[in-house]
Amino acid sequence: MIAEAGLAALWLAAAMALLQTFAGFGGLGDRLAQLTASLRGFAVAQGLLSLTAFAMLLWLFARTDLSVGLVALNSHIDKPMLYKIAGAWGNHEGSMLLWVTVLSLTGGLIALLERKLDARSFAATLGAQGVIALGFYAFLLFSSNPFARLSPPAPTGQGLNPLLQDPGLAFHPPTLYIGYVGLSVAFSFAVGAMLTGKAGPAFARAMRPWVLISWIFLTLGITAGSYWAYYELGWGGWWFWDPVENASLMPWLAATALLHSVSVLAARDALRAWTIMLALTAFAMSMIGTFLVRSGILTSVHAFAVDPERGTFILVLLALYIGGALVLFGTRIGSVRQGAPFHLFSREGGLVANNILLSAILAIVLIGTLYPLIAEGLFGEQLSVGPPYFDKTTVPVALVLMLFLAAGPLLRWRRDGSGSLPRKLVLPAGASVVALILLLVLAPGTGILPLLGLVFAAGLAVASIVPLWGRKLLRTPLPIWGMVLAHLGVAVAVVGMASESGFTQERLAAVRYGEELEVGGWKVQLLGLDPVAGPNWTAIEARVLAKKGDGRWILHPQSRSYSSPVMQTNEAALLSRWNGQLYATLGAQDEQGRWQLRLWWKPFVSLIWLGGVLIALGGALALIGRVWRGFRARFPKTQQEGFA
């Protein structure tokens, strides 16, 4: 009965979403205004019901109930409990249920917590959130039912893709989904603002925490996904411009632009239309990303064609939300009063330039991702767009973006006629010059793009901390600390990317026991091989001795075999030092009895993910600072002491 109870909860949640939609949009007029009082209740009930449905699905996976088709296809009786549970969202139906669960819970939180918006804007925002949820409920109930029974039940289950049986991938999708769905809130706020014509600072202050939360989780999700690809897939890279990777990057780029724009609107009442457009674009990118990944369209356009029911649903939802929002923007944006003016040479001007460059990168990635699909769908021509296209087109724009990222926070609001910018840029420019000289002397053969990346990153790192100059650090607001840390994180990540790109050394060889290889100043020796077994796999594990100076370390790369489903994977072994990582994978045995050993020395590669964590931490500090400021404004000091 668990599956039936989950399905019933899903139907009831859909009913609550319908009522929420009527009550939300009814609140804009007079005839249904009485329903607005129930709006908060509908939103909270929808969130609880969808959470109940998802909890039922988790229970079915935890018990390995093989009478449910989704469990039988994506789980196995011998699988570890962590991956049994992760299997609930490691498939199409379950991931879409997780999507709508996060969406409806977010709507419930808006209903409970939102106090900044006026009544009509609040009602319109929750009404839009209800419409979005309705589409996903319909998709689940009529096309992708996660609770469908299987008759007769399967004996053991097919298991989960072994590549997904990793702690990083167990937590990666939920993290990304919180980011995706947070952008739906921004979309709903934007729709509410357009319907009511109130796109001022109050609208921006209400939307900003949700954008920040979304951006933080997207940053963490992309960072975690990149590190998982690096250590789990065994190819030694951290980003391949794969369409699945791009599907998460595109919403992040749009959310980054939106985050800066909404901050300007909240603080200076400028960029109203631009903020609304970015809110629509950010959610459009999250929709496109979600459906690109989950529809099967990425692996083959023909696979999409053989599933017309889901494909039609996907196209209808895309047309309704993205197309409908753009039509609304075109027809109602004229009613949104223009915001406060600002001079081009100002912090607002710098933020606009940043946003334009971010949008340019977004457009490049979007075109490169969709073009092969369009070419195959329309002309039957199979082609691929790979790293050479993305590297040559996005890196130059990103380098220019770093210049504005360094200079923008040093400008004054409204108009900067002080002439102080050159003086503030002396230290960052000096850092870049020093970095250039050191690289030309110590690494004369460095490629042009890695060289520019390192030089610009040095300047950006120094420019990031200049806003703290002359401040009392303990009294500096947390949002300022957040900005400093996030910009510093970008510089740190770029140092890691440029170093990995410019200085990585690779060695691939077939070796016998005792043979020694050299890579990046390391001497590496294959000592032997041992059989090992895990909860649902067996493996051949190598003992690899790595030597440098007086140091000795043993690495254990594995070649694993899974039985359900049948698959072989390579588990890399990593040796982390302060200045880089030694990366080793074990390949197959050849006819002469030698074993393939693949080695990389990757200087400062860890800085890529450290930078990502710093960026997210900067966002978290900004969020805490904003929430605390709102708390202090809402409650008098005497009441705050009562909370302590």
CSV table of N, CA and C in Angstrom, one decimal, residues 49-170:
chain,number,residue,atom,x,y,z
A,49,LEU,N,2.3,17.4,1.3
A,49,LEU,CA,1.8,16.3,0.6
A,49,LEU,C,2.9,15.8,-0.4
A,50,SER,N,3.6,16.7,-1.1
A,50,SER,CA,4.6,16.2,-2.0
A,50,SER,C,5.8,15.6,-1.3
A,51,LEU,N,6.1,16.2,-0.1
A,51,LEU,CA,7.1,15.6,0.8
A,51,LEU,C,6.7,14.2,1.2
A,52,THR,N,5.5,14.0,1.5
A,52,THR,CA,5.0,12.7,1.9
A,52,THR,C,5.1,11.7,0.7
A,53,ALA,N,4.8,12.1,-0.5
A,53,ALA,CA,5.0,11.3,-1.7
A,53,ALA,C,6.4,10.9,-1.9
A,54,PHE,N,7.3,11.8,-1.7
A,54,PHE,CA,8.7,11.5,-1.9
A,54,PHE,C,9.2,10.6,-0.8
A,55,ALA,N,8.8,10.8,0.4
A,55,ALA,CA,9.1,9.9,1.5
A,55,ALA,C,8.7,8.5,1.3
A,56,MET,N,7.5,8.3,0.7
A,56,MET,CA,7.0,7.0,0.3
A,56,MET,C,7.9,6.3,-0.7
A,57,LEU,N,8.4,7.1,-1.7
A,57,LEU,CA,9.3,6.6,-2.7
A,57,LEU,C,10.6,6.2,-2.0
A,58,LEU,N,11.1,7.0,-1.1
A,58,LEU,CA,12.4,6.6,-0.4
A,58,LEU,C,12.2,5.3,0.4
A,59,TRP,N,11.0,5.2,1.0
A,59,TRP,CA,10.7,4.0,1.7
A,59,TRP,C,10.7,2.7,0.8
A,60,LEU,N,10.1,2.9,-0.3
A,60,LEU,CA,10.1,1.8,-1.3
A,60,LEU,C,11.5,1.4,-1.7
A,61,PHE,N,12.3,2.3,-2.0
A,61,PHE,CA,13.7,2.0,-2.4
A,61,PHE,C,14.5,1.4,-1.2
A,62,ALA,N,14.3,2.0,0.0
A,62,ALA,CA,15.0,1.4,1.2
A,62,ALA,C,14.7,0.0,1.4
A,63,ARG,N,13.4,-0.4,1.2
A,63,ARG,CA,12.9,-1.8,1.4
A,63,ARG,C,13.2,-2.6,0.2
A,64,THR,N,13.7,-2.0,-0.9
A,64,THR,CA,13.8,-2.7,-2.2
A,64,THR,C,12.5,-3.5,-2.6
A,65,ASP,N,11.5,-2.7,-2.6
A,65,ASP,CA,10.2,-3.3,-3.0
A,65,ASP,C,10.1,-3.5,-4.5
A,66,LEU,N,10.4,-4.7,-4.9
A,66,LEU,CA,10.6,-5.0,-6.3
A,66,LEU,C,9.2,-5.2,-7.1
A,67,SER,N,8.1,-5.0,-6.4
A,67,SER,CA,6.9,-5.0,-7.1
A,67,SER,C,6.6,-3.6,-7.7
A,68,VAL,N,7.4,-2.6,-7.4
A,68,VAL,CA,7.4,-1.3,-8.0
A,68,VAL,C,8.4,-1.2,-9.2
A,69,GLY,N,7.9,-0.9,-10.4
A,69,GLY,CA,8.7,-1.0,-11.6
A,69,GLY,C,10.0,-0.1,-11.4
A,70,LEU,N,9.8,1.1,-10.9
A,70,LEU,CA,11.0,2.0,-10.8
A,70,LEU,C,12.1,1.4,-9.9
A,71,VAL,N,11.7,0.8,-8.8
A,71,VAL,CA,12.6,0.2,-7.9
A,71,VAL,C,13.3,-1.0,-8.6
A,72,ALA,N,12.6,-1.8,-9.2
A,72,ALA,CA,13.1,-3.0,-9.9
A,72,ALA,C,14.2,-2.6,-11.0
A,73,LEU,N,13.9,-1.4,-11.6
A,73,LEU,CA,14.8,-1.0,-12.7
A,73,LEU,C,16.1,-0.3,-12.2
A,74,ASN,N,16.0,0.2,-10.9
A,74,ASN,CA,17.1,1.1,-10.5
A,74,ASN,C,17.7,0.7,-9.1
A,75,SER,N,17.3,-0.5,-8.6
A,75,SER,CA,17.9,-0.9,-7.4
A,75,SER,C,18.2,-2.4,-7.4
A,76,HIS,N,18.8,-2.9,-6.3
A,76,HIS,CA,19.1,-4.3,-6.2
A,76,HIS,C,19.2,-4.7,-4.8
A,77,ILE,N,18.8,-6.0,-4.5
A,77,ILE,CA,18.7,-6.4,-3.1
A,77,ILE,C,20.1,-6.3,-2.4
A,78,ASP,N,21.2,-6.5,-3.1
A,78,ASP,CA,22.5,-6.5,-2.5
A,78,ASP,C,23.2,-5.1,-2.4
A,79,LYS,N,22.5,-4.1,-2.9
A,79,LYS,CA,23.2,-2.8,-3.0
A,79,LYS,C,23.3,-2.2,-1.6
A,80,PRO,N,24.4,-1.4,-1.2
A,80,PRO,CA,24.4,-0.7,0.1
A,80,PRO,C,23.3,0.2,0.2
A,81,MET,N,22.9,0.4,1.5
A,81,MET,CA,21.7,1.3,1.8
A,81,MET,C,21.8,2.7,1.3
A,82,LEU,N,23.0,3.3,1.3
A,82,LEU,CA,23.2,4.6,0.8
A,82,LEU,C,22.7,4.7,-0.7
A,83,TYR,N,23.1,3.7,-1.4
A,83,TYR,CA,22.8,3.8,-2.9
A,83,TYR,C,21.4,3.3,-3.2
A,84,LYS,N,20.9,2.4,-2.2
A,84,LYS,CA,19.4,2.1,-2.4
A,84,LYS,C,18.6,3.4,-2.3
A,85,ILE,N,18.9,4.2,-1.3
A,85,ILE,CA,18.2,5.5,-1.1
A,85,ILE,C,18.5,6.5,-2.3
A,86,ALA,N,19.8,6.6,-2.6
A,86,ALA,CA,20.2,7.5,-3.7
A,86,ALA,C,19.5,7.0,-5.1
A,87,GLY,N,19.2,5.7,-5.2
A,87,GLY,CA,18.5,5.2,-6.4
A,87,GLY,C,17.2,5.9,-6.6
A,88,ALA,N,16.6,6.4,-5.5
A,88,ALA,CA,15.3,7.1,-5.6
A,88,ALA,C,15.3,8.3,-6.6
A,89,TRP,N,16.5,9.0,-6.6
A,89,TRP,CA,16.6,10.1,-7.5
A,89,TRP,C,17.6,9.9,-8.6
A,90,GLY,N,18.1,8.6,-8.7
A,90,GLY,CA,19.1,8.3,-9.8
A,90,GLY,C,18.4,7.8,-11.1
A,91,ASN,N,17.2,8.3,-11.4
A,91,ASN,CA,16.5,7.9,-12.5
A,91,ASN,C,15.5,9.0,-12.9
A,92,HIS,N,14.8,8.8,-14.0
A,92,HIS,CA,14.0,9.9,-14.6
A,92,HIS,C,12.8,10.3,-13.7
A,93,GLU,N,12.0,9.2,-13.3
A,93,GLU,CA,10.8,9.5,-12.6
A,93,GLU,C,11.1,10.0,-11.2
A,94,GLY,N,12.0,9.4,-10.5
A,94,GLY,CA,12.3,9.8,-9.1
A,94,GLY,C,12.9,11.2,-9.1
A,95,SER,N,13.8,11.5,-10.0
A,95,SER,CA,14.4,12.8,-10.0
A,95,SER,C,13.4,13.9,-10.3
A,96,MET,N,12.4,13.6,-11.1
A,96,MET,CA,11.3,14.6,-11.4
A,96,MET,C,10.4,14.8,-10.1
A,97,LEU,N,10.2,13.7,-9.4
A,97,LEU,CA,9.5,13.8,-8.1
A,97,LEU,C,10.3,14.6,-7.1
A,98,LEU,N,11.6,14.4,-7.1
A,98,LEU,CA,12.4,15.2,-6.2
A,98,LEU,C,12.3,16.7,-6.6
A,99,TRP,N,12.3,16.9,-7.9
A,99,TRP,CA,12.2,18.3,-8.5
A,99,TRP,C,10.9,19.0,-7.9
A,100,VAL,N,9.8,18.3,-8.1
A,100,VAL,CA,8.5,19.0,-7.7
A,100,VAL,C,8.4,19.0,-6.2
A,101,THR,N,9.0,18.1,-5.5
A,101,THR,CA,9.0,18.2,-4.0
A,101,THR,C,9.7,19.4,-3.5
A,102,VAL,N,10.9,19.6,-4.0
A,102,VAL,CA,11.7,20.8,-3.6
A,102,VAL,C,10.9,22.1,-4.0
A,103,LEU,N,10.3,22.0,-5.2
A,103,LEU,CA,9.5,23.2,-5.7
A,103,LEU,C,8.3,23.5,-4.8
A,104,SER,N,7.6,22.5,-4.4
A,104,SER,CA,6.4,22.7,-3.5
A,104,SER,C,6.8,23.1,-2.1
A,105,LEU,N,7.9,22.5,-1.6
A,105,LEU,CA,8.4,22.9,-0.3
A,105,LEU,C,8.8,24.4,-0.3
A,106,THR,N,9.4,24.8,-1.4
A,106,THR,CA,9.8,26.2,-1.5
A,106,THR,C,8.6,27.1,-1.5
A,107,GLY,N,7.6,26.7,-2.2
A,107,GLY,CA,6.3,27.5,-2.2
A,107,GLY,C,5.8,27.5,-0.8
A,108,GLY,N,5.8,26.4,0.0
A,108,GLY,CA,5.3,26.4,1.3
A,108,GLY,C,6.1,27.4,2.2
A,109,LEU,N,7.4,27.4,2.0
A,109,LEU,CA,8.3,28.3,2.8
A,109,LEU,C,8.0,29.8,2.5
A,110,ILE,N,7.7,30.1,1.2
A,110,ILE,CA,7.4,31.4,0.8
A,110,ILE,C,6.1,31.8,1.5
A,111,ALA,N,5.1,30.9,1.5
A,111,ALA,CA,3.8,31.2,2.2
A,111,ALA,C,4.0,31.5,3.7
A,112,LEU,N,4.9,30.8,4.3
A,112,LEU,CA,5.1,30.9,5.7
A,112,LEU,C,6.0,32.1,6.1
A,113,LEU,N,7.0,32.4,5.3
A,113,LEU,CA,8.0,33.3,5.7
A,113,LEU,C,8.0,34.7,5.0
A,114,GLU,N,7.4,34.8,3.8
A,114,GLU,CA,7.5,36.0,3.1
A,114,GLU,C,6.6,37.1,3.7
A,115,ARG,N,7.2,38.2,4.0
A,115,ARG,CA,6.5,39.4,4.6
A,115,ARG,C,6.9,40.7,3.9
A,116,LYS,N,7.8,40.7,3.0
A,116,LYS,CA,8.2,41.9,2.3
A,116,LYS,C,7.3,42.4,1.2
A,117,LEU,N,6.6,41.5,0.6
A,117,LEU,CA,5.7,41.9,-0.6
A,117,LEU,C,4.4,42.4,-0.1
A,118,ASP,N,3.8,43.2,-0.9
A,118,ASP,CA,2.4,43.6,-0.7
A,118,ASP,C,1.5,42.4,-1.0
A,119,ALA,N,0.2,42.5,-0.6
A,119,ALA,CA,-0.7,41.3,-0.7
A,119,ALA,C,-0.9,40.9,-2.2
A,120,ARG,N,-1.0,41.8,-3.1
A,120,ARG,CA,-1.3,41.4,-4.5
A,120,ARG,C,-0.1,40.8,-5.1
A,121,SER,N,1.1,41.3,-4.9
A,121,SER,CA,2.3,40.7,-5.4
A,121,SER,C,2.6,39.4,-4.8
A,122,PHE,N,2.3,39.2,-3.5
A,122,PHE,CA,2.5,37.9,-2.8
A,122,PHE,C,1.5,36.9,-3.4
A,123,ALA,N,0.3,37.3,-3.7
A,123,ALA,CA,-0.7,36.3,-4.2
A,123,ALA,C,-0.3,35.9,-5.7
A,124,ALA,N,0.1,36.9,-6.5
A,124,ALA,CA,0.5,36.6,-7.8
A,124,ALA,C,1.7,35.7,-7.9
A,125,THR,N,2.7,35.9,-6.9
A,125,THR,CA,3.9,35.1,-6.9
A,125,THR,C,3.5,33.6,-6.5
A,126,LEU,N,2.7,33.4,-5.5
A,126,LEU,CA,2.3,32.0,-5.2
A,126,LEU,C,1.5,31.4,-6.3
A,127,GLY,N,0.7,32.3,-7.0
A,127,GLY,CA,-0.1,31.7,-8.1
A,127,GLY,C,0.8,31.2,-9.2
A,128,ALA,N,1.8,32.0,-9.5
A,128,ALA,CA,2.8,31.5,-10.5
A,128,ALA,C,3.5,30.2,-10.1
A,129,GLN,N,3.8,30.2,-8.8
A,129,GLN,CA,4.5,29.0,-8.3
A,129,GLN,C,3.6,27.8,-8.4
A,130,GLY,N,2.3,28.0,-8.2
A,130,GLY,CA,1.3,26.9,-8.3
A,130,GLY,C,1.2,26.4,-9.8
A,131,VAL,N,1.3,27.3,-10.7
A,131,VAL,CA,1.2,26.9,-12.2
A,131,VAL,C,2.4,26.1,-12.5
A,132,ILE,N,3.6,26.5,-12.1
A,132,ILE,CA,4.8,25.7,-12.4
A,132,ILE,C,4.6,24.3,-11.8
A,133,ALA,N,4.2,24.2,-10.5
A,133,ALA,CA,4.1,22.9,-9.9
A,133,ALA,C,3.0,22.0,-10.6
A,134,LEU,N,1.9,22.7,-11.1
A,134,LEU,CA,0.9,21.9,-11.8
A,134,LEU,C,1.5,21.2,-13.0
A,135,GLY,N,2.3,21.8,-13.7
A,135,GLY,CA,2.9,21.2,-14.9
A,135,GLY,C,3.7,20.0,-14.6
A,136,PHE,N,4.5,20.1,-13.5
A,136,PHE,CA,5.3,18.9,-13.1
A,136,PHE,C,4.4,17.8,-12.5
A,137,TYR,N,3.4,18.1,-11.8
A,137,TYR,CA,2.5,17.1,-11.3
A,137,TYR,C,1.9,16.4,-12.5
A,138,ALA,N,1.4,17.1,-13.5
A,138,ALA,CA,0.8,16.5,-14.6
A,138,ALA,C,1.8,15.6,-15.3
A,139,PHE,N,3.0,16.1,-15.4
A,139,PHE,CA,4.1,15.3,-16.1
A,139,PHE,C,4.3,13.9,-15.4
A,140,LEU,N,4.3,14.0,-14.0
A,140,LEU,CA,4.5,12.8,-13.2
A,140,LEU,C,3.3,11.8,-13.3
A,141,LEU,N,2.1,12.4,-13.2
A,141,LEU,CA,0.9,11.6,-13.0
A,141,LEU,C,0.4,11.0,-14.4
A,142,PHE,N,0.7,11.7,-15.5
A,142,PHE,CA,0.2,11.2,-16.7
A,142,PHE,C,1.3,10.6,-17.6
A,143,SER,N,2.6,10.8,-17.3
A,143,SER,CA,3.6,10.4,-18.2
A,143,SER,C,4.7,9.6,-17.5
A,144,SER,N,5.0,9.9,-16.2
A,144,SER,CA,6.2,9.4,-15.6
A,144,SER,C,5.9,9.0,-14.1
A,145,ASN,N,4.9,8.1,-14.0
A,145,ASN,CA,4.5,7.7,-12.6
A,145,ASN,C,5.6,7.0,-11.9
A,146,PRO,N,6.1,7.5,-10.8
A,146,PRO,CA,7.2,6.8,-10.1
A,146,PRO,C,6.6,5.6,-9.3
A,147,PHE,N,5.3,5.5,-9.1
A,147,PHE,CA,4.8,4.4,-8.2
A,147,PHE,C,4.1,3.3,-9.0
A,148,ALA,N,4.3,3.2,-10.3
A,148,ALA,CA,3.7,2.2,-11.1
A,148,ALA,C,4.1,0.8,-10.6
A,149,ARG,N,3.1,-0.1,-10.5
A,149,ARG,CA,3.4,-1.5,-10.0
A,149,ARG,C,3.9,-2.3,-11.2
A,150,LEU,N,4.7,-3.4,-10.8
A,150,LEU,CA,5.2,-4.3,-11.8
A,150,LEU,C,4.6,-5.7,-11.5
A,151,SER,N,4.0,-6.3,-12.5
A,151,SER,CA,3.4,-7.7,-12.3
A,151,SER,C,4.0,-8.7,-13.3
A,152,PRO,N,4.6,-9.8,-12.9
A,152,PRO,CA,4.9,-10.1,-11.5
A,152,PRO,C,6.1,-9.3,-11.0
A,153,PRO,N,6.4,-9.2,-9.7
A,153,PRO,CA,7.5,-8.5,-9.2
A,153,PRO,C,8.8,-9.1,-9.7
A,154,ALA,N,9.9,-8.3,-9.8
A,154,ALA,CA,11.2,-8.7,-10.2
A,154,ALA,C,11.9,-9.5,-9.1
A,155,PRO,N,12.7,-10.5,-9.4
A,155,PRO,CA,13.3,-11.4,-8.4
A,155,PRO,C,14.4,-10.6,-7.6
A,156,THR,N,15.3,-9.8,-8.3
A,156,THR,CA,16.4,-9.2,-7.6
A,156,THR,C,16.6,-7.7,-8.0
A,157,GLY,N,16.1,-7.2,-9.1
A,157,GLY,CA,16.3,-5.8,-9.5
A,157,GLY,C,17.5,-5.7,-10.4
A,158,GLN,N,17.5,-4.7,-11.2
A,158,GLN,CA,18.6,-4.5,-12.2
A,158,GLN,C,19.8,-3.7,-11.6
A,159,GLY,N,19.6,-3.0,-10.5
A,159,GLY,CA,20.7,-2.2,-9.9
A,159,GLY,C,20.8,-0.8,-10.4
A,160,LEU,N,21.7,-0.1,-9.8
A,160,LEU,CA,22.0,1.3,-10.2
A,160,LEU,C,23.3,1.4,-11.0
A,161,ASN,N,23.3,2.3,-12.0
A,161,ASN,CA,24.6,2.5,-12.7
A,161,ASN,C,25.8,2.6,-11.7
A,162,PRO,N,26.8,1.7,-11.9
A,162,PRO,CA,27.9,1.7,-10.9
A,162,PRO,C,28.6,3.1,-10.8
A,163,LEU,N,28.6,3.8,-11.9
A,163,LEU,CA,29.2,5.1,-11.9
A,163,LEU,C,28.5,6.1,-10.9
A,164,LEU,N,27.2,5.8,-10.7
A,164,LEU,CA,26.5,6.6,-9.8
A,164,LEU,C,26.6,6.2,-8.3
A,165,GLN,N,27.2,5.0,-8.1
A,165,GLN,CA,27.3,4.5,-6.8
A,165,GLN,C,28.5,5.0,-6.1
A,166,ASP,N,28.4,6.3,-5.8
A,166,ASP,CA,29.5,7.0,-5.2
A,166,ASP,C,28.9,8.1,-4.3
A,167,PRO,N,29.5,8.3,-3.1
A,167,PRO,CA,28.9,9.3,-2.2
A,167,PRO,C,28.7,10.7,-2.8
A,168,GLY,N,29.6,11.1,-3.7
A,168,GLY,CA,29.5,12.4,-4.3
A,168,GLY,C,28.3,12.5,-5.2
A,169,LEU,N,28.0,11.4,-5.9
A,169,LEU,CA,26.8,11.4,-6.8
A,169,LEU,C,25.5,11.2,-6.0
A,170,ALA,N,25.6,10.6,-4.8
A,170,ALA,CA,24.4,10.4,-4.0
A,170,ALA,C,23.9,11.8,-3.6
